mmCIF file of C-alpha atoms in Angstrom:
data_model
loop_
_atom_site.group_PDB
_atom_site.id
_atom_site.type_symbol
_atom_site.label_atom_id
_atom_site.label_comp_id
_atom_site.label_asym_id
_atom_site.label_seq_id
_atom_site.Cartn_x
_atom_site.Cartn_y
_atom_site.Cartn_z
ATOM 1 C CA UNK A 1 14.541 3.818 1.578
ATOM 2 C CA UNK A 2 14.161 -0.019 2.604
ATOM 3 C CA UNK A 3 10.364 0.398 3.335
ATOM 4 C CA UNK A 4 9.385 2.936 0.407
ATOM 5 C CA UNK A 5 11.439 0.489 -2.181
ATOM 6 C CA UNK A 6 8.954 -1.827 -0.944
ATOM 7 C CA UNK A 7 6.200 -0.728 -0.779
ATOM 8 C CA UNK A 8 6.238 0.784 -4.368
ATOM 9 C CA UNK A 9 7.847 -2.953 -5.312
ATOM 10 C CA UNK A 10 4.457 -4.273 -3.513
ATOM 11 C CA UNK A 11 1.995 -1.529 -5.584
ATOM 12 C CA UNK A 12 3.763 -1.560 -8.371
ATOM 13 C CA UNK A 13 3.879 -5.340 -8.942
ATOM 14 C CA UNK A 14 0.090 -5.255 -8.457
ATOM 15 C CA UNK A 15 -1.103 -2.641 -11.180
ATOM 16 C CA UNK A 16 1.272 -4.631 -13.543
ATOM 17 C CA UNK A 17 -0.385 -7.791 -13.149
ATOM 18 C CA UNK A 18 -3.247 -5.720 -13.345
ATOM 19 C CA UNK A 19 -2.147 -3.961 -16.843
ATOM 20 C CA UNK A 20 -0.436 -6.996 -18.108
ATOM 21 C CA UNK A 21 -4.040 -9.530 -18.072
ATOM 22 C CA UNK A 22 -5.616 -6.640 -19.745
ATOM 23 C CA UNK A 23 -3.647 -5.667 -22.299
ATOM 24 C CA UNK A 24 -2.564 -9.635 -23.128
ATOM 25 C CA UNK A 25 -6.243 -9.906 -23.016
ATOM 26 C CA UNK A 26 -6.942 -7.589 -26.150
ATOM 27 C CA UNK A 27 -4.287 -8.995 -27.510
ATOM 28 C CA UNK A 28 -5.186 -12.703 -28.008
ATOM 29 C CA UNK A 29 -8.383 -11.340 -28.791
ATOM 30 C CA UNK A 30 -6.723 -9.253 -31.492
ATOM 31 C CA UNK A 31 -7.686 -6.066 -30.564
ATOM 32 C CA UNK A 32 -4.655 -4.370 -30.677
ATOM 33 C CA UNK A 33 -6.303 -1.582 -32.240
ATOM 34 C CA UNK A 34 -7.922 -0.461 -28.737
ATOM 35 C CA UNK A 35 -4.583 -1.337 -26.877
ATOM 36 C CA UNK A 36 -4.041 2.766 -26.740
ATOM 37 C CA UNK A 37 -7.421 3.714 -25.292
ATOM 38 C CA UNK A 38 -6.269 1.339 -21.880
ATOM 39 C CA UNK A 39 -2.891 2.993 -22.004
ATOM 40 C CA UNK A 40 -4.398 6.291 -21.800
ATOM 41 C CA UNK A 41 -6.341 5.214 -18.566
ATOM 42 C CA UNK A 42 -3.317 4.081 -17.174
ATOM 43 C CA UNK A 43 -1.511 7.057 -17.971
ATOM 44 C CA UNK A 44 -4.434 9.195 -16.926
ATOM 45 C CA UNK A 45 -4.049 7.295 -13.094
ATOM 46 C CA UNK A 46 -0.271 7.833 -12.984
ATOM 47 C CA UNK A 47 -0.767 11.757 -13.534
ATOM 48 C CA UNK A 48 -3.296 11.885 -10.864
ATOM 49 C CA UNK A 49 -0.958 10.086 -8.587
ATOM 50 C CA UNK A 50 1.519 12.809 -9.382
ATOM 51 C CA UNK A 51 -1.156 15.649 -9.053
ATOM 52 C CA UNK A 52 -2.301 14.317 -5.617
ATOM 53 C CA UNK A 53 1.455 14.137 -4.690
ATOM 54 C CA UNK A 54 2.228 17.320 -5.829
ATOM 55 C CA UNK A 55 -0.685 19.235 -4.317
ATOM 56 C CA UNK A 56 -0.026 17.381 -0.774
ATOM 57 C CA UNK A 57 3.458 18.312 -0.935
ATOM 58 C CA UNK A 58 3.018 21.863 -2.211
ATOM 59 C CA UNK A 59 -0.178 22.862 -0.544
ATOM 60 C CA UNK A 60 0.361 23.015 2.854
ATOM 61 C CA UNK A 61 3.239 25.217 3.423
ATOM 62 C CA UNK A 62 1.319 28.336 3.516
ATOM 63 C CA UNK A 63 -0.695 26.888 6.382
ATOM 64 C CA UNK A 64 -0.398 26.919 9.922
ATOM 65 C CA UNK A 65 1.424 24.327 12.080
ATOM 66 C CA UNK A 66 -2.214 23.071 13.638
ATOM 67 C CA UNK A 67 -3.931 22.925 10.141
ATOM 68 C CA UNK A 68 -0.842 20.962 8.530
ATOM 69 C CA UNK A 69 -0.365 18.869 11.485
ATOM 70 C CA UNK A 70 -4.468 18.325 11.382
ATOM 71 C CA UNK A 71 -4.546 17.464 7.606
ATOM 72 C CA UNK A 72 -1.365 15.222 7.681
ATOM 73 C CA UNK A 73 -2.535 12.966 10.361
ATOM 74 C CA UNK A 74 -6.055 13.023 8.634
ATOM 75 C CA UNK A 75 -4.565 11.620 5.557
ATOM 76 C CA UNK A 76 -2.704 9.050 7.069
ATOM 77 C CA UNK A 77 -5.615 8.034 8.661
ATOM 78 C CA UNK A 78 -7.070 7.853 5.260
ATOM 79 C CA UNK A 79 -3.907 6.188 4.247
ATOM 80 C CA UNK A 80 -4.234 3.337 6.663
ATOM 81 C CA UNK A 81 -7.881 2.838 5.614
ATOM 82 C CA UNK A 82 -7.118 2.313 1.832
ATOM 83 C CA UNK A 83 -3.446 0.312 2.759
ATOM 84 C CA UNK A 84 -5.754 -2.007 4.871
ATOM 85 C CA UNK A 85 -8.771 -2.805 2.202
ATOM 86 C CA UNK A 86 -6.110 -3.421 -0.620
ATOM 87 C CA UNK A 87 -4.675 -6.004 1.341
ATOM 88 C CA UNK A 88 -7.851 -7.782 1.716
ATOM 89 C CA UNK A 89 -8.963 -6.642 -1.186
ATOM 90 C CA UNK A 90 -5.973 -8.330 -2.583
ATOM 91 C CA UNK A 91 -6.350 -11.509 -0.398
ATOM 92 C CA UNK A 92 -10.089 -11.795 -1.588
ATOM 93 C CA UNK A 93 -10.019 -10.682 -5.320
ATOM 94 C CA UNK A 94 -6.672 -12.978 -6.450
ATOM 95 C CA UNK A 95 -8.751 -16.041 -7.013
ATOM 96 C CA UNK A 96 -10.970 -14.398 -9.423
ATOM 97 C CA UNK A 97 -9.311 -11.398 -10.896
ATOM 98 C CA UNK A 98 -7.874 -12.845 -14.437
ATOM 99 C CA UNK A 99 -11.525 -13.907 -14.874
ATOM 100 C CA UNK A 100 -12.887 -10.581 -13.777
ATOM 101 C CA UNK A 101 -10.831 -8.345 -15.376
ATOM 102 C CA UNK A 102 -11.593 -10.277 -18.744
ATOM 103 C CA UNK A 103 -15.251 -9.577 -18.241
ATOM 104 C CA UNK A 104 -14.474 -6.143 -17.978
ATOM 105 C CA UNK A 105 -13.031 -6.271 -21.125
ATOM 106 C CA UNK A 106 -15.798 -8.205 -23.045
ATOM 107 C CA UNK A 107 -18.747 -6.081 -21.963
ATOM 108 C CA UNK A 108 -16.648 -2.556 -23.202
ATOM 109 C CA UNK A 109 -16.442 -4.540 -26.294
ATOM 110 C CA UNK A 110 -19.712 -6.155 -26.645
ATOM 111 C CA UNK A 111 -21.138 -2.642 -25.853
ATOM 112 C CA UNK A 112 -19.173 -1.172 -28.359
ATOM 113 C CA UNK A 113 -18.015 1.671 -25.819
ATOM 114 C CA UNK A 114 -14.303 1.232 -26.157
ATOM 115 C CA UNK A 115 -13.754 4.039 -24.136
ATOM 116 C CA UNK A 116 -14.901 2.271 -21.205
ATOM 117 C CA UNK A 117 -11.122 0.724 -21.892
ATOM 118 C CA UNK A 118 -9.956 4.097 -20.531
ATOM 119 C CA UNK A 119 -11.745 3.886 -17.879
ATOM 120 C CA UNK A 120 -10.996 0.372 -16.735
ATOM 121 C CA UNK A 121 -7.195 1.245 -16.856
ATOM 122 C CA UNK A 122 -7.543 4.238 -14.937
ATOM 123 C CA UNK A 123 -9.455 2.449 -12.604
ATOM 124 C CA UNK A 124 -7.138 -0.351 -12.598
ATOM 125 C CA UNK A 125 -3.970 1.815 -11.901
ATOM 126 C CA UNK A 126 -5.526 4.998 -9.809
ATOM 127 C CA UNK A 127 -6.563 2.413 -7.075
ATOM 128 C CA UNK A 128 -2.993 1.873 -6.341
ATOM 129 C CA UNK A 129 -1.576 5.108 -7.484
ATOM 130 C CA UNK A 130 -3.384 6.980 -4.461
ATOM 131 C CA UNK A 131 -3.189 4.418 -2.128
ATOM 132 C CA UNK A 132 1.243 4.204 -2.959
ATOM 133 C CA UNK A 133 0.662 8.625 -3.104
ATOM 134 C CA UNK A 134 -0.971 8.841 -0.061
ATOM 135 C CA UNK A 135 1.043 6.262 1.557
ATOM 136 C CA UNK A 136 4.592 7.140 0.751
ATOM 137 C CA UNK A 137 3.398 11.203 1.406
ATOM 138 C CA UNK A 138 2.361 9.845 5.337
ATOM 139 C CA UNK A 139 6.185 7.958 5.482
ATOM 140 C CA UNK A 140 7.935 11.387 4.452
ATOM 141 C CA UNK A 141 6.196 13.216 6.904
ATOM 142 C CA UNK A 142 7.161 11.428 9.769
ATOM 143 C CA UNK A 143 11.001 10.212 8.541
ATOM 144 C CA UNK A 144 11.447 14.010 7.605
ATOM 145 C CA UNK A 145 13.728 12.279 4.309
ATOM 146 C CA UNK A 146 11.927 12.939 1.241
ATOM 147 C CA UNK A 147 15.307 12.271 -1.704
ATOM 148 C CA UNK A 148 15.803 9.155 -0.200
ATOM 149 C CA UNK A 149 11.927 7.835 0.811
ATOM 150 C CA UNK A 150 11.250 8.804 -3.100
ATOM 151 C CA UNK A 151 13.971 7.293 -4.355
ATOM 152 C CA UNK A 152 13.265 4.060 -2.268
ATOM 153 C CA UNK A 153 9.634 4.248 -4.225
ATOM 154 C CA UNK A 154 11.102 4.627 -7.786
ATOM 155 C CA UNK A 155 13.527 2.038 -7.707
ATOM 156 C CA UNK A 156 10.728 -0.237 -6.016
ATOM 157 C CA UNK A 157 8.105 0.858 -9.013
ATOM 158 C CA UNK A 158 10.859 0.507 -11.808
ATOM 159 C CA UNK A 159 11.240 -3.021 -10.622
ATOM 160 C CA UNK A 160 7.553 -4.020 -10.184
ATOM 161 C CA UNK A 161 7.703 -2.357 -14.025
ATOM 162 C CA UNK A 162 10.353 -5.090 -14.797
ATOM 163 C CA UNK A 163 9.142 -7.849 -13.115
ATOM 164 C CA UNK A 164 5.467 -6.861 -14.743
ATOM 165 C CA UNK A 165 7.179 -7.422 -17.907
ATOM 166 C CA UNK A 166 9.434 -10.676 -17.676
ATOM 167 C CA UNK A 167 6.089 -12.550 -15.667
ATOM 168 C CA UNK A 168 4.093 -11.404 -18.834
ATOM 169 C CA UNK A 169 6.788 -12.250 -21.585
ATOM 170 C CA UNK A 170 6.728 -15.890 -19.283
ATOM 171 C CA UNK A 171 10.745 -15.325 -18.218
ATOM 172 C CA UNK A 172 10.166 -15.321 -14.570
ATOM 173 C CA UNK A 173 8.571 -17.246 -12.801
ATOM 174 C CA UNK A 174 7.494 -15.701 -9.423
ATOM 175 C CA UNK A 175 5.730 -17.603 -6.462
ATOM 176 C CA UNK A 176 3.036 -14.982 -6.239
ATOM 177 C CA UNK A 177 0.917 -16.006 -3.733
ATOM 178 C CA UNK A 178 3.982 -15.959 -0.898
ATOM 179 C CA UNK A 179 5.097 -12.815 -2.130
ATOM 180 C CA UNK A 180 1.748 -10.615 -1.717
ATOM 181 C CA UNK A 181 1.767 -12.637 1.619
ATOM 182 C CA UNK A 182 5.092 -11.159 2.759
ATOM 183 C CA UNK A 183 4.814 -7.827 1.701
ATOM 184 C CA UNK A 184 0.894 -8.287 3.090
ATOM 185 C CA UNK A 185 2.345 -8.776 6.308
ATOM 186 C CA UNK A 186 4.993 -5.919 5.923
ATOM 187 C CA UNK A 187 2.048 -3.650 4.755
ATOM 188 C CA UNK A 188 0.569 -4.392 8.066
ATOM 189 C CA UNK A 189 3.207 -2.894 10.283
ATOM 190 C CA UNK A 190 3.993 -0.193 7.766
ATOM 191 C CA UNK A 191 0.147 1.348 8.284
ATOM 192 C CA UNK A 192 0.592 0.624 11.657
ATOM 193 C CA UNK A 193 3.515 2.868 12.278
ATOM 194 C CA UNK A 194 1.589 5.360 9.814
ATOM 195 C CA UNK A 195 -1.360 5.530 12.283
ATOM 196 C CA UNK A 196 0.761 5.634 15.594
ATOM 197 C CA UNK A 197 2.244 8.541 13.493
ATOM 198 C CA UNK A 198 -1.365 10.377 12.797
ATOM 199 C CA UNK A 199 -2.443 9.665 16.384
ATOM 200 C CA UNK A 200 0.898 11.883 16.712
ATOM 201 C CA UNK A 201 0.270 14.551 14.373
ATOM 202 C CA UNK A 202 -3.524 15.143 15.753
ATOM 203 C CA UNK A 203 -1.967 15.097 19.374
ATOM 204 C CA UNK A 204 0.691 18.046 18.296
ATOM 205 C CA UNK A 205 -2.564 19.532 16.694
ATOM 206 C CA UNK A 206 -4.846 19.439 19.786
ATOM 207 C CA UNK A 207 -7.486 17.206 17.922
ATOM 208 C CA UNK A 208 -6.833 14.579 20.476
ATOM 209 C CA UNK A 209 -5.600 14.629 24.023
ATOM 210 C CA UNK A 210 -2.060 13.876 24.799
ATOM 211 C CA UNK A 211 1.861 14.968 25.778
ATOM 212 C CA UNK A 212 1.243 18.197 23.814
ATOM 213 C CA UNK A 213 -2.402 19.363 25.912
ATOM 214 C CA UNK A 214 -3.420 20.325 28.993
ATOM 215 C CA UNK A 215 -4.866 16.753 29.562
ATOM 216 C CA UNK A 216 -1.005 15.831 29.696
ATOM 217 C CA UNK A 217 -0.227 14.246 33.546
ATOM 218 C CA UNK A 218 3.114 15.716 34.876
ATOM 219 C CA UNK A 219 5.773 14.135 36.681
ATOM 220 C CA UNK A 220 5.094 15.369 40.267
ATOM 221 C CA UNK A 221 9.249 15.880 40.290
ATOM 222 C CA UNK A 222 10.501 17.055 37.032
ATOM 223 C CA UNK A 223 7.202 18.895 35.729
ATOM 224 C CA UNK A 224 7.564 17.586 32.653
ATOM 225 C CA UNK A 225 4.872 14.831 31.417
ATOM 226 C CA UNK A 226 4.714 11.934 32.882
ATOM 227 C CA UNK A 227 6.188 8.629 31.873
ATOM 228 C CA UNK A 228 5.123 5.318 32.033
ATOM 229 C CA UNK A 229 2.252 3.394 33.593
ATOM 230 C CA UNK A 230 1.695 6.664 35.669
ATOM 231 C CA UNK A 231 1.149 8.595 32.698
ATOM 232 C CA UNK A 232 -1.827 6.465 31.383
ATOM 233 C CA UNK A 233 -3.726 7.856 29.420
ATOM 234 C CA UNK A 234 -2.392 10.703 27.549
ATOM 235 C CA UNK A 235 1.297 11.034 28.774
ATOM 236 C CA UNK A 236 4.576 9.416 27.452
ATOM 237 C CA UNK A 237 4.174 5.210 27.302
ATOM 238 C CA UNK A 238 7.665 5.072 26.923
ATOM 239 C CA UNK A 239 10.848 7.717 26.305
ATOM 240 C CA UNK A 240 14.017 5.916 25.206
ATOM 241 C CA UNK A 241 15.321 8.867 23.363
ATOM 242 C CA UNK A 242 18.412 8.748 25.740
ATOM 243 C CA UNK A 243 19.251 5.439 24.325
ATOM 244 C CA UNK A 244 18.161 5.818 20.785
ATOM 245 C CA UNK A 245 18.625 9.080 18.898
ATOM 246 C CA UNK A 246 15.363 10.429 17.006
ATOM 247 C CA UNK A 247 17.257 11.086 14.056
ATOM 248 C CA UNK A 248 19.828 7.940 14.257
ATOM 249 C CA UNK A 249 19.620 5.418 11.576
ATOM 250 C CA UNK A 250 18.623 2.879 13.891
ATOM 251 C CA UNK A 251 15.021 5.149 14.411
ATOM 252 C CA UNK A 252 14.614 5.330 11.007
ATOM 253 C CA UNK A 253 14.815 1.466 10.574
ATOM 254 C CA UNK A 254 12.894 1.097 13.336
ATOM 255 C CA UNK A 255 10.054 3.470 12.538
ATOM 256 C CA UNK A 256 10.539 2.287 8.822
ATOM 257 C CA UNK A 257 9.488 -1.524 9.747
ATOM 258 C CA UNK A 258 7.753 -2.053 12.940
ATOM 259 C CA UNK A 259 6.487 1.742 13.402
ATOM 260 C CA UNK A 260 8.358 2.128 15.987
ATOM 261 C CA UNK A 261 9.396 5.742 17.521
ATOM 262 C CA UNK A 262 12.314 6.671 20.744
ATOM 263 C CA UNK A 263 9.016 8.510 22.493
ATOM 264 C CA UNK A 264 5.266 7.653 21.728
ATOM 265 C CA UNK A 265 2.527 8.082 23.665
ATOM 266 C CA UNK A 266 -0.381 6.280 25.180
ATOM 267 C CA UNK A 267 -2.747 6.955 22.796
ATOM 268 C CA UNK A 268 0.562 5.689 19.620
ATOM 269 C CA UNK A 269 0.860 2.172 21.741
ATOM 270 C CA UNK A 270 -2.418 1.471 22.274
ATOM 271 C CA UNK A 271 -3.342 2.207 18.091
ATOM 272 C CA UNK A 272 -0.657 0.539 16.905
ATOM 273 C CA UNK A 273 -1.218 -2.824 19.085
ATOM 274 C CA UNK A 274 -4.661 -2.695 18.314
ATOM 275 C CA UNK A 275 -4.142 -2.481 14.741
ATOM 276 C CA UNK A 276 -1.462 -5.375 14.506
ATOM 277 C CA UNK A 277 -3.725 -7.588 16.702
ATOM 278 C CA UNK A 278 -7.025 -7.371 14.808
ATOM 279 C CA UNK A 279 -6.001 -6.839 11.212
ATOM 280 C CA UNK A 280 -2.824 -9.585 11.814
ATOM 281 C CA UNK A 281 -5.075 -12.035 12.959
ATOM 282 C CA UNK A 282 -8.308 -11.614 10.545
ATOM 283 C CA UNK A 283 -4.680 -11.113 7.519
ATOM 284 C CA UNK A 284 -3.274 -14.875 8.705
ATOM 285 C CA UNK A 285 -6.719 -16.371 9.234
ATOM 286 C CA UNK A 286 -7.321 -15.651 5.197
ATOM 287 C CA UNK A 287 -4.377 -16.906 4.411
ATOM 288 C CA UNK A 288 -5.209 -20.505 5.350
ATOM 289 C CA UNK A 289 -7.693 -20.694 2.854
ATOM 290 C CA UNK A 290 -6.051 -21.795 -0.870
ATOM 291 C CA UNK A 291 -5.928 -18.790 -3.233
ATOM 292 C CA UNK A 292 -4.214 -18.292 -7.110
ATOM 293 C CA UNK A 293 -3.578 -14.945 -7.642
ATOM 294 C CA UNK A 294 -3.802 -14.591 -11.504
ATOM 295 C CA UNK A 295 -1.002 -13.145 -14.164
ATOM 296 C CA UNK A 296 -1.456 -12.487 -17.415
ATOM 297 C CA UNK A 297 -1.218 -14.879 -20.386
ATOM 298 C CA UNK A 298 1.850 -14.388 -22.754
ATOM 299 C CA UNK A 299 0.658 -13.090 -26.639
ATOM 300 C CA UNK A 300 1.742 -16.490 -28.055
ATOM 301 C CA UNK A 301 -0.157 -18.363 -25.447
ATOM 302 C CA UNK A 302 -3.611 -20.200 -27.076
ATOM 303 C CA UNK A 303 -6.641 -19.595 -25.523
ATOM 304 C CA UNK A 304 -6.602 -23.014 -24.682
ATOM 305 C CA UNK A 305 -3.827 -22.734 -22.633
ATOM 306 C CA UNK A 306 -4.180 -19.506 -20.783
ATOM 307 C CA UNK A 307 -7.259 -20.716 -18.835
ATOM 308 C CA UNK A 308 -5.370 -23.828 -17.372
ATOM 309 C CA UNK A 309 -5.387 -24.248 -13.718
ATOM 310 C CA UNK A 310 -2.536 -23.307 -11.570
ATOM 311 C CA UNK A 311 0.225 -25.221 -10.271
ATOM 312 C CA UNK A 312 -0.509 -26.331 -6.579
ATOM 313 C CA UNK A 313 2.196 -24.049 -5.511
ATOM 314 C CA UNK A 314 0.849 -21.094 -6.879
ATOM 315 C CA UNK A 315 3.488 -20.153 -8.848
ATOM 316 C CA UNK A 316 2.154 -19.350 -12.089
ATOM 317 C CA UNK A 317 3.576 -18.803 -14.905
ATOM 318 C CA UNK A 318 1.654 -16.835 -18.593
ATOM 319 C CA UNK A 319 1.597 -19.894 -20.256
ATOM 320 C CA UNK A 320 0.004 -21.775 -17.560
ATOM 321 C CA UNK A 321 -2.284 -18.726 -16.851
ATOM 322 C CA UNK A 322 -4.873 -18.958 -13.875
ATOM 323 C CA UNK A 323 -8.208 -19.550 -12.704
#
């Protein structure tokens, strides 16, 4: 519940910021008139979301084990790939999104295709809708807890709503640029444990070799598969099971935050270091190098004002607005 509140607190806070500069945007312009065409994109994404979610959830159970074992770990895989280019995405488009997100809006205007609003709010709010659908669909599968993984999510996305609102209205004022580094760094483990969790699920299915196929070394003893450096490659790297129940809370937290399971394999370790070595590194690197992530200006601000530079600490508030 800990890791899906944050996540959709981490998604959620960034299509508000996202919602909030356009639609205070149009506003200050005083186009309030087209304000509904962007909330129809945005609504738009959110039922997609839902429809993806649905159709994941209901879709599979009148397949076999292999096939839903072969499409779960092939969309956490895909998971992983869009978790991992929003956070760069993230780290790379802060320092210029107020600016190009206002573009945006002047050429739909300029054009006079105002329904090019829609599309830049569905846009705007599907990016993140998939990536938190897909996402959160990968955690369920492998913590086997849907009430309370969803439930985690809402409460995280109601919240991300409410901040959204109090940054916009200029009643909070939120350090932004350590808090998408945090939860940055928290994504990073999170799709970790998501692809030591589709190496998993394509293991069960046969797609790759492991504890579950014929490539599996046995323990010349027991019979079973091997554990331990002996089992390198595609045995057991480690089985604490004996120690730490599967289903135990302390599993769940692990699994939750670090990725980490009782019994995962070879193929698990050596994904999941990989991962948190290269992406980690080339994540902190970035964040040496100054950034402003923007927020949108409050309705009262003046123009003037809302194109003001940043505090040095990057905490920005509306009325300060961003570069």
């Amino acid at each position: 519940m800990l890791a899906t509140f944050l996540i959709g607190l981490r998604e959620g806070l960034e299509a508000a910021l996202v919602v909030g500069i356009l639609a205070a945007y149009l506003a200050r312009l005083g186009r309030r008139d087209v304000l509904p065409r962007l909330w129809i994109g945005v609504a738009a994404a959110i039922v997609l979301s839902l429809v993806i979610g649905a159709v994941l959830t209901f879709g599979a159970y009148s397949l076999t084990f292999e096939a839903q074992e072969i499409i779960g770990g092939t969309l956490s895989l895909v998971a992983v790939g869009m978790v991992t280019w929003m956070i760069f995405w993230m780290q790379r488009a802060a320092r210029t999104m107020k600016r190009t997100l206002e573009g945006e809006v002047d050429r739909a205007l300029a054009s006079g295709a105002l329904w090019g609003l829609v599309i830049i709010g569905f846009v705007s709010v599907a990016r993140e809708g998939i990536e938190t659908t897909l996402l959160l669909w990968s955690m369920v599968q492998s913590f086997g807890d849907a009430p309370l993984a969803l439930l985690g999510a809402l409460l995280g996305l109601l919240t991300a709503a409410g901040l959204g609102w109090l940054i916009a209205r200029g009643a909070v004022r939120l350090n932004l640029r350590v808090f998408f580094a945090w939860t940055g760094a928290f994504l990073i483990l999170v799709a970790a444990g998501v692809l030591a969790y589709a190496i998993h699920d394509l293991q069960e299915a046969g797609v790759f070799p492991g504890p579950f196929t014929a490539a599996a070394p046995l323990d010349a003893l027991t019979g079973a598969v091997a554990v331990g450096w002996g089992a390198f490659p595609f045995g057991w790297a480690f089985d604490v099971t004996s120690s730490i129940a599967p289903g135990s809370a302390l599993a769940a937290i692990l699994q939750a935050t670090v990725g980490f399971m009782p019994e995962m394999s070879w193929l698990q370790v050596i994904a999941w270091v990989l991962y948190v070595a290269i992406v980690g590194t080339v994540f902190f690197r970035n964040m040496r190098r100054p950034a402003s992530v923007s927020v949108p200006a409050s309705e009262s601000a003046p123009a003037s004002e809302s194109s003001s530079p940043a505090t040095p600490d990057h905490a920005i508030t509306p009325q300060q607005g961003a570069s």
